[in-house]
Amino acid sequence: MVSFQQFKGVDNNLEIDINGQRFTGFTYASVARSMDALSGTFFFSTTIKEDADGLIDNGLKMDDKVEIFIDDQKVMTGYIEELSIDAGVNNHELSFGGRDITSDIIDSSMPSFSELSFKNFKILIEKVLNKADIDVKVISSLAKQDLDTLNFDAFGGDGKAPDLNMTIFDFFDHFAKQKQVLLLTNENGDLVITREESKVSPGALTCKKNNNNNNIISANVNINTYERFSKVNISSQDTNAVDKNLINQQGFATDSQIRKSKQQRIFYPNKTTDPNALQNMSQWHVNIYKAKGTSYSTVTQGYYAQPVSELLWEINTLVDIEDDLTNVKGQYLIEGFSFTKDADSGSVTRLNIVNKGSYSVKKEIEITKETGVNKSILEELFKKAGL
């Protein structure tokens, strides 16, 4: 972690409605969301006193529904899943936290169906959520044809639905990988089907010498190659295929920054008639784990990408960065955010940044040493790591 200069804490209002009642004045508050997880999280702490009878009555209950706001802009809708009280002599610390309402999709088991014949991904999700009594709205930013022609071979393929010993999210995630789409959530707790966006944030991140407009308080760069491979080969088999070339199918993608001796083979249980399907899936696999293994995070003042227009920082948005301290310069993807507030730091945002194209099958301009385009996280770090 490195720090460029000291900043005076910004004070934005981070408030919470619990069953329709507004609460403020917390000693600590945190709200986080990421492209790497369907459900966002929140955590709040405050000091409370005993009532006239000497009892601690916080008025909160498990599973209370909450709505979290920043200066009256909603940022999350969820449920309280954790409550704790640290009792002292005079004052007591009350803490509570939870996840947004899509957490039921992560935790709940897949309901039983007599058949699986839904060929559109959005319709499939809506039918499953309705059967499971999960009240989550489904939104798609994609065209209908992008979500059509689902392949159910991994679940029998004959239309009959077996009892699936898996969570609802695991079931959805299977088809999300098949269609190369992302499952995210928004401030209302809706399930959003989307892909990596090209929308650019109105705000930039800067840490330049002799510049009074810097907004980066500190920055951290992390790199690891634990789950990365020089070659990912995904294979499948269709024993009923007439064409012998379709009996054994495979596709592969490479990562030139990993040693050749480290390779991975994955067997995909679905047969496919699309010659590009396995190729796209292997490239998706390489890109996702490259994103997870290379990250740049910053802490910046306040919660706004552009304070004048009151536009908050958002995930799945591109941002321009000019950081002289870590030598990270260019346009990158905001993969996650955490809005926090406490007495010492005031209101700050931690942003987790990855290379654009990290969540896309399409090969964006790879800003590395080989391309000679600007400088990036990968260029500097792989050179230092000897990769």
Short mmCIF file of C-alpha atoms in Angstrom, two decimals:
data_model
loop_
_atom_site.label_atom_id
_atom_site.label_comp_id
_atom_site.label_asym_id
_atom_site.label_seq_id
_atom_site.Cartn_x
_atom_site.Cartn_y
_atom_site.Cartn_z
CA MET A 1 0.00 0.00 0.00
CA VAL A 2 1.37 3.41 -0.94
CA SER A 3 0.16 6.90 -0.10
CA PHE A 4 0.82 10.10 -2.02
CA GLN A 5 -0.40 12.86 0.29
CA GLN A 6 -2.81 13.61 3.11
CA PHE A 7 -6.43 14.49 2.42
CA LYS A 8 -9.08 16.03 4.57
CA GLY A 9 -11.96 13.60 5.13
CA VAL A 10 -15.09 14.15 3.05
CA ASP A 11 -18.44 13.76 4.78
CA ASN A 12 -21.17 12.25 2.58
CA ASN A 13 -24.30 10.90 4.22
CA LEU A 14 -24.47 7.08 4.31
CA GLU A 15 -27.88 6.22 5.75
CA ILE A 16 -30.12 3.20 6.06
CA ASP A 17 -33.88 2.62 6.07
CA ILE A 18 -34.99 -0.38 8.14
CA ASN A 19 -38.62 -1.34 7.63
CA GLY A 20 -39.28 2.18 6.36
CA GLN A 21 -37.57 4.04 9.25
CA ARG A 22 -34.45 6.14 8.49
CA PHE A 23 -31.34 5.69 10.69
CA THR A 24 -28.21 7.87 10.65
CA GLY A 25 -25.20 8.65 12.84
CA PHE A 26 -23.26 5.38 12.60
CA THR A 27 -19.72 5.06 13.96
CA TYR A 28 -18.86 2.81 11.01
CA ALA A 29 -20.64 1.97 7.77
CA SER A 30 -19.67 -0.07 4.71
CA VAL A 31 -21.46 -1.02 1.47
CA ALA A 32 -19.72 -3.16 -1.16
CA ARG A 33 -20.52 -4.65 -4.55
CA SER A 34 -18.38 -6.54 -7.09
CA MET A 35 -18.58 -8.06 -10.56
CA ASP A 36 -17.02 -11.16 -9.03
CA ALA A 37 -20.05 -11.88 -6.80
CA LEU A 38 -23.79 -11.78 -7.41
CA SER A 39 -24.73 -10.37 -4.01
CA GLY A 40 -23.46 -7.14 -2.45
CA THR A 41 -22.76 -6.76 1.29
CA PHE A 42 -23.24 -4.13 4.01
CA PHE A 43 -22.13 -3.61 7.60
CA PHE A 44 -23.03 -0.88 10.14
CA SER A 45 -21.99 -0.11 13.72
CA THR A 46 -23.30 2.42 16.25
CA THR A 47 -23.16 3.20 19.95
CA ILE A 48 -26.36 2.65 21.98
CA LYS A 49 -27.35 3.13 25.62
CA GLU A 50 -29.63 1.23 27.96
CA ASP A 51 -33.24 2.33 28.26
CA ALA A 52 -34.90 3.50 31.50
CA ASP A 53 -35.26 -0.10 32.65
CA GLY A 54 -31.61 -0.88 32.07
CA LEU A 55 -32.28 -2.98 28.97
CA ILE A 56 -30.63 -2.90 25.57
CA ASP A 57 -33.43 -2.69 23.02
CA ASN A 58 -32.07 -2.09 19.54
CA GLY A 59 -35.37 -2.69 17.76
CA LEU A 60 -33.71 -4.70 14.98
CA LYS A 61 -34.61 -8.22 13.93
CA MET A 62 -32.96 -10.80 11.75
CA ASP A 63 -34.23 -10.69 8.15
CA ASP A 64 -35.43 -7.09 8.49
CA LYS A 65 -35.45 -5.54 5.03
CA VAL A 66 -33.11 -2.57 4.57
CA GLU A 67 -32.52 0.10 1.94
CA ILE A 68 -29.20 1.95 2.00
CA PHE A 69 -28.81 5.49 0.70
CA ILE A 70 -26.01 7.93 -0.06
CA ASP A 71 -27.38 11.48 0.08
CA ASP A 72 -30.84 10.07 -0.77
CA GLN A 73 -29.55 7.94 -3.70
CA LYS A 74 -30.35 4.28 -3.11
CA VAL A 75 -27.27 2.03 -3.38
CA MET A 76 -28.47 -1.31 -1.98
CA THR A 77 -31.56 -3.27 -0.94
CA GLY A 78 -31.03 -6.24 1.36
CA TYR A 79 -31.76 -8.17 4.53
CA ILE A 80 -30.13 -8.11 7.98
CA GLU A 81 -28.40 -11.46 8.43
CA GLU A 82 -26.06 -10.69 11.33
CA LEU A 83 -26.56 -8.90 14.67
CA SER A 84 -24.10 -8.44 17.54
CA ILE A 85 -23.83 -6.31 20.69
CA ASP A 86 -20.60 -5.57 22.57
CA ALA A 87 -21.77 -4.56 26.05
CA GLY A 88 -19.73 -2.08 28.11
CA VAL A 89 -20.12 -0.30 31.43
CA ASN A 90 -21.81 2.80 30.05
CA ASN A 91 -22.18 2.41 26.29
CA HIS A 92 -22.77 -0.57 24.06
CA GLU A 93 -21.70 -1.16 20.46
CA LEU A 94 -24.41 -2.48 18.14
CA SER A 95 -23.30 -4.00 14.83
CA PHE A 96 -25.37 -5.51 12.05
CA GLY A 97 -24.76 -6.60 8.50
CA GLY A 98 -26.11 -8.62 5.62
CA ARG A 99 -26.36 -9.02 1.87
CA ASP A 100 -28.65 -7.70 -0.82
CA ILE A 101 -31.82 -9.61 -1.64
CA THR A 102 -30.20 -11.70 -4.38
CA SER A 103 -28.51 -13.66 -1.56
CA ASP A 104 -31.51 -16.01 -1.55
CA ILE A 105 -30.47 -17.11 -5.04
CA ILE A 106 -27.02 -18.00 -3.72
CA ASP A 107 -28.23 -19.90 -0.65
CA SER A 108 -31.39 -21.66 -1.85
CA SER A 109 -31.50 -25.11 -3.43
CA MET A 110 -32.74 -25.58 -6.96
CA PRO A 111 -36.50 -26.37 -6.99
CA SER A 112 -37.80 -29.45 -8.81
CA PHE A 113 -39.22 -29.22 -12.34
CA SER A 114 -41.06 -31.85 -14.35
CA GLU A 115 -39.14 -30.74 -17.43
CA LEU A 116 -36.50 -28.29 -18.53
CA SER A 117 -37.64 -26.80 -21.80
CA PHE A 118 -36.96 -23.08 -21.38
CA LYS A 119 -34.74 -22.06 -24.27
CA ASN A 120 -34.26 -18.41 -23.27
CA PHE A 121 -31.99 -17.65 -20.31
CA LYS A 122 -34.02 -14.72 -18.94
CA ILE A 123 -37.25 -16.76 -19.09
CA LEU A 124 -35.49 -19.69 -17.42
CA ILE A 125 -34.34 -17.47 -14.53
CA GLU A 126 -37.81 -15.97 -14.08
CA LYS A 127 -39.46 -19.41 -14.05
CA VAL A 128 -37.00 -20.77 -11.46
CA LEU A 129 -37.29 -17.73 -9.18
CA ASN A 130 -41.08 -17.90 -9.35
CA LYS A 131 -41.05 -21.62 -8.48
CA ALA A 132 -38.70 -20.91 -5.55
CA ASP A 133 -40.85 -18.00 -4.26
CA ILE A 134 -37.92 -15.59 -4.57
CA ASP A 135 -39.20 -12.07 -5.27
CA VAL A 136 -36.35 -10.73 -7.41
CA LYS A 137 -36.91 -8.86 -10.66
CA VAL A 138 -34.84 -9.97 -13.68
CA ILE A 139 -33.42 -7.31 -15.99
CA SER A 140 -31.42 -7.87 -19.17
CA SER A 141 -29.36 -5.34 -21.09
CA LEU A 142 -28.91 -7.84 -23.95
CA ALA A 143 -30.94 -8.68 -27.03
CA LYS A 144 -33.28 -11.69 -26.81
CA GLN A 145 -31.25 -13.68 -29.35
CA ASP A 146 -28.16 -13.35 -27.13
CA LEU A 147 -29.96 -15.41 -24.48
CA ASP A 148 -31.69 -17.99 -26.71
CA THR A 149 -30.80 -21.63 -27.56
CA LEU A 150 -29.74 -22.95 -24.16
CA ASN A 151 -28.07 -26.36 -24.09
CA PHE A 152 -29.44 -28.74 -21.42
CA ASP A 153 -27.26 -31.76 -22.24
CA ALA A 154 -25.53 -31.58 -18.87
CA PHE A 155 -28.91 -32.12 -17.19
CA GLY A 156 -30.12 -35.04 -19.29
CA GLY A 157 -30.87 -33.26 -22.55
CA ASP A 158 -34.23 -35.00 -23.07
CA GLY A 159 -36.38 -32.28 -21.53
CA LYS A 160 -36.97 -34.24 -18.33
CA ALA A 161 -35.58 -32.48 -15.31
CA PRO A 162 -33.70 -34.56 -12.74
CA ASP A 163 -33.56 -33.55 -9.07
CA LEU A 164 -30.65 -31.15 -9.09
CA ASN A 165 -28.44 -31.25 -6.02
CA MET A 166 -27.21 -27.70 -6.48
CA THR A 167 -28.06 -24.14 -5.53
CA ILE A 168 -30.12 -21.90 -7.75
CA PHE A 169 -27.09 -19.72 -8.40
CA ASP A 170 -24.94 -22.69 -9.45
CA PHE A 171 -27.68 -23.66 -11.92
CA PHE A 172 -27.86 -20.11 -13.31
CA ASP A 173 -24.08 -19.82 -13.40
CA HIS A 174 -23.85 -22.92 -15.62
CA PHE A 175 -25.89 -21.17 -18.32
CA ALA A 176 -24.23 -17.80 -17.73
CA LYS A 177 -20.89 -19.39 -18.64
CA GLN A 178 -22.57 -21.10 -21.61
CA LYS A 179 -23.83 -17.73 -22.94
CA GLN A 180 -20.75 -15.77 -21.72
CA VAL A 181 -22.84 -13.31 -19.73
CA LEU A 182 -22.52 -11.79 -16.27
CA LEU A 183 -25.05 -12.03 -13.44
CA LEU A 184 -24.92 -8.84 -11.37
CA THR A 185 -27.23 -6.92 -9.08
CA ASN A 186 -28.21 -3.26 -8.77
CA GLU A 187 -29.38 -0.86 -6.06
CA ASN A 188 -32.88 -2.39 -6.02
CA GLY A 189 -31.63 -5.96 -5.64
CA ASP A 190 -32.65 -6.87 -9.20
CA LEU A 191 -30.79 -9.65 -10.99
CA VAL A 192 -29.12 -8.05 -14.01
CA ILE A 193 -28.02 -10.12 -17.02
CA THR A 194 -25.32 -8.22 -18.84
CA ARG A 195 -21.84 -8.28 -20.35
CA GLU A 196 -18.80 -6.13 -19.76
CA GLU A 197 -19.77 -2.54 -20.53
CA SER A 198 -17.89 0.10 -22.53
CA LYS A 199 -19.49 2.99 -20.61
CA VAL A 200 -16.87 5.41 -19.29
CA SER A 201 -17.13 6.91 -15.83
CA PRO A 202 -17.49 10.71 -15.72
CA GLY A 203 -14.78 10.77 -13.07
CA ALA A 204 -11.07 9.99 -13.37
CA LEU A 205 -8.52 8.76 -10.83
CA THR A 206 -5.40 10.91 -10.56
CA CYS A 207 -2.27 10.96 -8.44
CA LYS A 208 0.19 13.30 -10.15
CA LYS A 209 3.11 15.23 -8.74
CA ASN A 210 2.54 18.92 -8.09
CA ASN A 211 -1.18 18.60 -8.78
CA ASN A 212 -3.78 20.08 -6.45
CA ASN A 213 -6.62 18.07 -8.03
CA ASN A 214 -5.45 14.59 -7.04
CA ASN A 215 -8.19 12.34 -5.69
CA ILE A 216 -6.23 9.13 -5.01
CA ILE A 217 -5.49 8.86 -1.30
CA SER A 218 -3.63 5.54 -1.56
CA ALA A 219 -3.12 2.74 -4.08
CA ASN A 220 -2.22 -0.94 -4.05
CA VAL A 221 -1.15 -3.26 -6.87
CA ASN A 222 -1.43 -7.05 -6.52
CA ILE A 223 -0.50 -9.84 -8.89
CA ASN A 224 -0.66 -13.62 -8.62
CA THR A 225 -0.71 -16.52 -11.11
CA TYR A 226 -2.13 -19.28 -8.89
CA GLU A 227 -5.17 -20.04 -11.07
CA ARG A 228 -3.71 -19.04 -14.43
CA PHE A 229 -2.43 -21.42 -17.10
CA SER A 230 -0.42 -21.03 -20.30
CA LYS A 231 -3.03 -23.12 -22.12
CA VAL A 232 -6.63 -23.96 -21.21
CA ASN A 233 -8.10 -26.78 -23.28
CA ILE A 234 -11.85 -27.45 -22.98
CA SER A 235 -13.11 -30.66 -24.56
CA SER A 236 -16.50 -32.28 -25.04
CA GLN A 237 -17.88 -35.44 -26.60
CA ASP A 238 -20.98 -36.31 -28.62
CA THR A 239 -21.12 -40.08 -29.06
CA ASN A 240 -24.27 -39.79 -31.20
CA ALA A 241 -22.75 -37.46 -33.77
CA VAL A 242 -22.78 -38.62 -37.39
CA ASP A 243 -19.81 -36.49 -38.34
CA LYS A 244 -16.73 -38.06 -36.72
CA ASN A 245 -15.24 -34.57 -36.31
CA LEU A 246 -18.04 -33.76 -33.87
CA ILE A 247 -17.56 -36.86 -31.71
CA ASN A 248 -14.55 -35.36 -29.97
CA GLN A 249 -14.75 -31.58 -29.75
CA GLN A 250 -12.30 -29.17 -28.23
CA GLY A 251 -11.26 -25.55 -28.05
CA PHE A 252 -8.34 -23.83 -26.37
CA ALA A 253 -6.97 -20.43 -25.41
CA THR A 254 -3.50 -19.38 -24.35
CA ASP A 255 -1.97 -16.99 -21.86
CA SER A 256 1.51 -16.04 -23.09
CA GLN A 257 2.50 -14.59 -19.72
CA ILE A 258 2.44 -17.99 -17.97
CA ARG A 259 5.15 -20.66 -18.25
CA LYS A 260 4.44 -23.33 -20.87
CA SER A 261 4.69 -26.20 -18.38
CA LYS A 262 1.52 -25.04 -16.57
CA GLN A 263 -1.56 -26.18 -18.54
CA GLN A 264 -5.16 -27.15 -17.76
CA ARG A 265 -7.64 -29.53 -19.35
CA ILE A 266 -11.37 -29.20 -18.63
CA PHE A 267 -14.08 -31.63 -19.73
CA TYR A 268 -17.33 -29.87 -20.58
CA PRO A 269 -20.39 -32.15 -20.13
CA ASN A 270 -22.44 -30.52 -22.92
CA LYS A 271 -22.18 -31.50 -26.55
CA THR A 272 -22.30 -28.57 -28.94
CA THR A 273 -22.85 -27.98 -32.64
CA ASP A 274 -21.29 -24.52 -32.49
CA PRO A 275 -17.64 -24.81 -33.61
CA ASN A 276 -16.74 -21.63 -31.70
CA ALA A 277 -18.45 -22.48 -28.40
CA LEU A 278 -15.58 -24.31 -26.71
CA GLN A 279 -13.07 -21.83 -28.10
CA ASN A 280 -15.05 -18.93 -26.63
CA MET A 281 -15.44 -20.71 -23.29
CA SER A 282 -11.70 -21.33 -23.00
CA GLN A 283 -10.95 -17.68 -23.82
CA TRP A 284 -13.56 -16.63 -21.23
CA HIS A 285 -11.82 -18.86 -18.67
CA VAL A 286 -8.40 -17.35 -19.43
CA ASN A 287 -9.72 -13.78 -19.23
CA ILE A 288 -11.63 -14.28 -15.96
CA TYR A 289 -8.65 -15.74 -14.09
CA LYS A 290 -6.30 -13.15 -15.54
CA ALA A 291 -8.64 -10.51 -14.09
CA LYS A 292 -8.68 -12.23 -10.69
CA GLY A 293 -4.90 -12.52 -10.64
CA THR A 294 -4.07 -8.91 -11.50
CA SER A 295 -5.66 -6.05 -9.64
CA TYR A 296 -5.11 -2.42 -8.77
CA SER A 297 -7.07 -0.85 -5.93
CA THR A 298 -7.36 2.75 -4.87
CA VAL A 299 -8.89 4.71 -2.02
CA THR A 300 -10.43 8.01 -3.07
CA GLN A 301 -12.29 10.83 -1.33
CA GLY A 302 -16.05 10.66 -1.03
CA TYR A 303 -18.43 8.41 -2.97
CA TYR A 304 -18.86 10.41 -6.15
CA ALA A 305 -17.15 9.86 -9.49
CA GLN A 306 -18.39 13.34 -10.39
CA PRO A 307 -19.54 15.33 -7.33
CA VAL A 308 -21.05 18.19 -9.35
CA SER A 309 -23.61 15.89 -11.01
CA GLU A 310 -23.79 13.58 -7.96
CA LEU A 311 -22.90 10.49 -10.01
CA LEU A 312 -21.64 7.68 -7.77
CA TRP A 313 -18.83 5.29 -8.60
CA GLU A 314 -20.25 2.18 -10.35
CA ILE A 315 -19.02 -1.32 -11.14
CA ASN A 316 -18.77 -2.50 -14.76
CA THR A 317 -17.69 0.99 -15.81
CA LEU A 318 -14.46 2.11 -17.44
CA VAL A 319 -12.33 4.74 -15.71
CA ASP A 320 -9.32 6.78 -16.83
CA ILE A 321 -6.34 6.51 -14.45
CA GLU A 322 -3.16 8.56 -14.21
CA ASP A 323 -1.22 7.39 -11.18
CA ASP A 324 2.42 8.53 -11.12
CA LEU A 325 3.08 6.70 -7.87
CA THR A 326 2.38 3.16 -9.14
CA ASN A 327 2.93 4.05 -12.81
CA VAL A 328 -0.56 2.84 -13.73
CA LYS A 329 -1.91 4.89 -16.63
CA GLY A 330 -4.70 4.23 -19.10
CA GLN A 331 -8.33 3.17 -19.16
CA TYR A 332 -9.44 0.29 -16.94
CA LEU A 333 -12.55 -1.49 -15.67
CA ILE A 334 -14.05 -0.88 -12.22
CA GLU A 335 -14.60 -4.43 -10.96
CA GLY A 336 -15.75 -3.57 -7.43
CA PHE A 337 -16.40 -0.77 -4.97
CA SER A 338 -16.67 -0.37 -1.22
CA PHE A 339 -18.22 2.79 0.24
CA THR A 340 -17.10 3.23 3.86
CA LYS A 341 -17.48 5.84 6.56
CA ASP A 342 -15.89 6.17 9.99
CA ALA A 343 -14.80 8.87 12.41
CA ASP A 344 -11.13 8.81 11.34
CA SER A 345 -11.33 8.73 7.52
CA GLY A 346 -14.71 10.28 6.83
CA SER A 347 -16.36 9.10 3.61
CA VAL A 348 -14.08 7.17 1.27
CA THR A 349 -14.45 4.75 -1.65
CA ARG A 350 -12.18 1.79 -2.31
CA LEU A 351 -12.21 0.79 -5.98
CA ASN A 352 -10.91 -2.52 -7.30
CA ILE A 353 -9.63 -2.07 -10.86
CA VAL A 354 -8.83 -4.66 -13.55
CA ASN A 355 -7.86 -4.48 -17.22
CA LYS A 356 -10.73 -3.80 -19.59
CA GLY A 357 -11.72 -6.93 -21.47
CA SER A 358 -11.19 -9.02 -18.33
CA TYR A 359 -14.84 -10.16 -18.33
CA SER A 360 -15.23 -10.38 -22.09
CA VAL A 361 -14.50 -13.09 -24.66
CA LYS A 362 -13.59 -10.35 -27.11
CA LYS A 363 -9.93 -9.49 -27.08
CA GLU A 364 -9.71 -5.81 -26.23
CA ILE A 365 -6.42 -3.99 -26.84
CA GLU A 366 -4.07 -5.80 -24.50
CA ILE A 367 -2.02 -2.99 -23.01
CA THR A 368 1.19 -4.89 -22.39
CA LYS A 369 4.82 -4.57 -23.24
CA GLU A 370 4.28 -6.31 -26.58
CA THR A 371 1.69 -3.81 -27.88
CA GLY A 372 3.57 -0.67 -26.95
CA VAL A 373 0.30 1.12 -26.12
CA ASN A 374 0.62 3.26 -22.97
CA LYS A 375 1.61 1.62 -19.71
CA SER A 376 -0.49 -0.75 -17.67
CA ILE A 377 -0.61 -2.86 -14.59
CA LEU A 378 0.55 -5.90 -16.51
CA GLU A 379 3.42 -4.20 -18.32
CA GLU A 380 5.12 -3.01 -15.16
CA LEU A 381 4.32 -5.88 -12.86
CA PHE A 382 5.11 -8.77 -15.16
CA LYS A 383 8.42 -7.13 -16.00
CA LYS A 384 9.25 -6.85 -12.29
CA ALA A 385 8.04 -10.40 -11.63
CA GLY A 386 10.14 -11.73 -14.49
CA LEU A 387 7.10 -13.07 -16.41
#
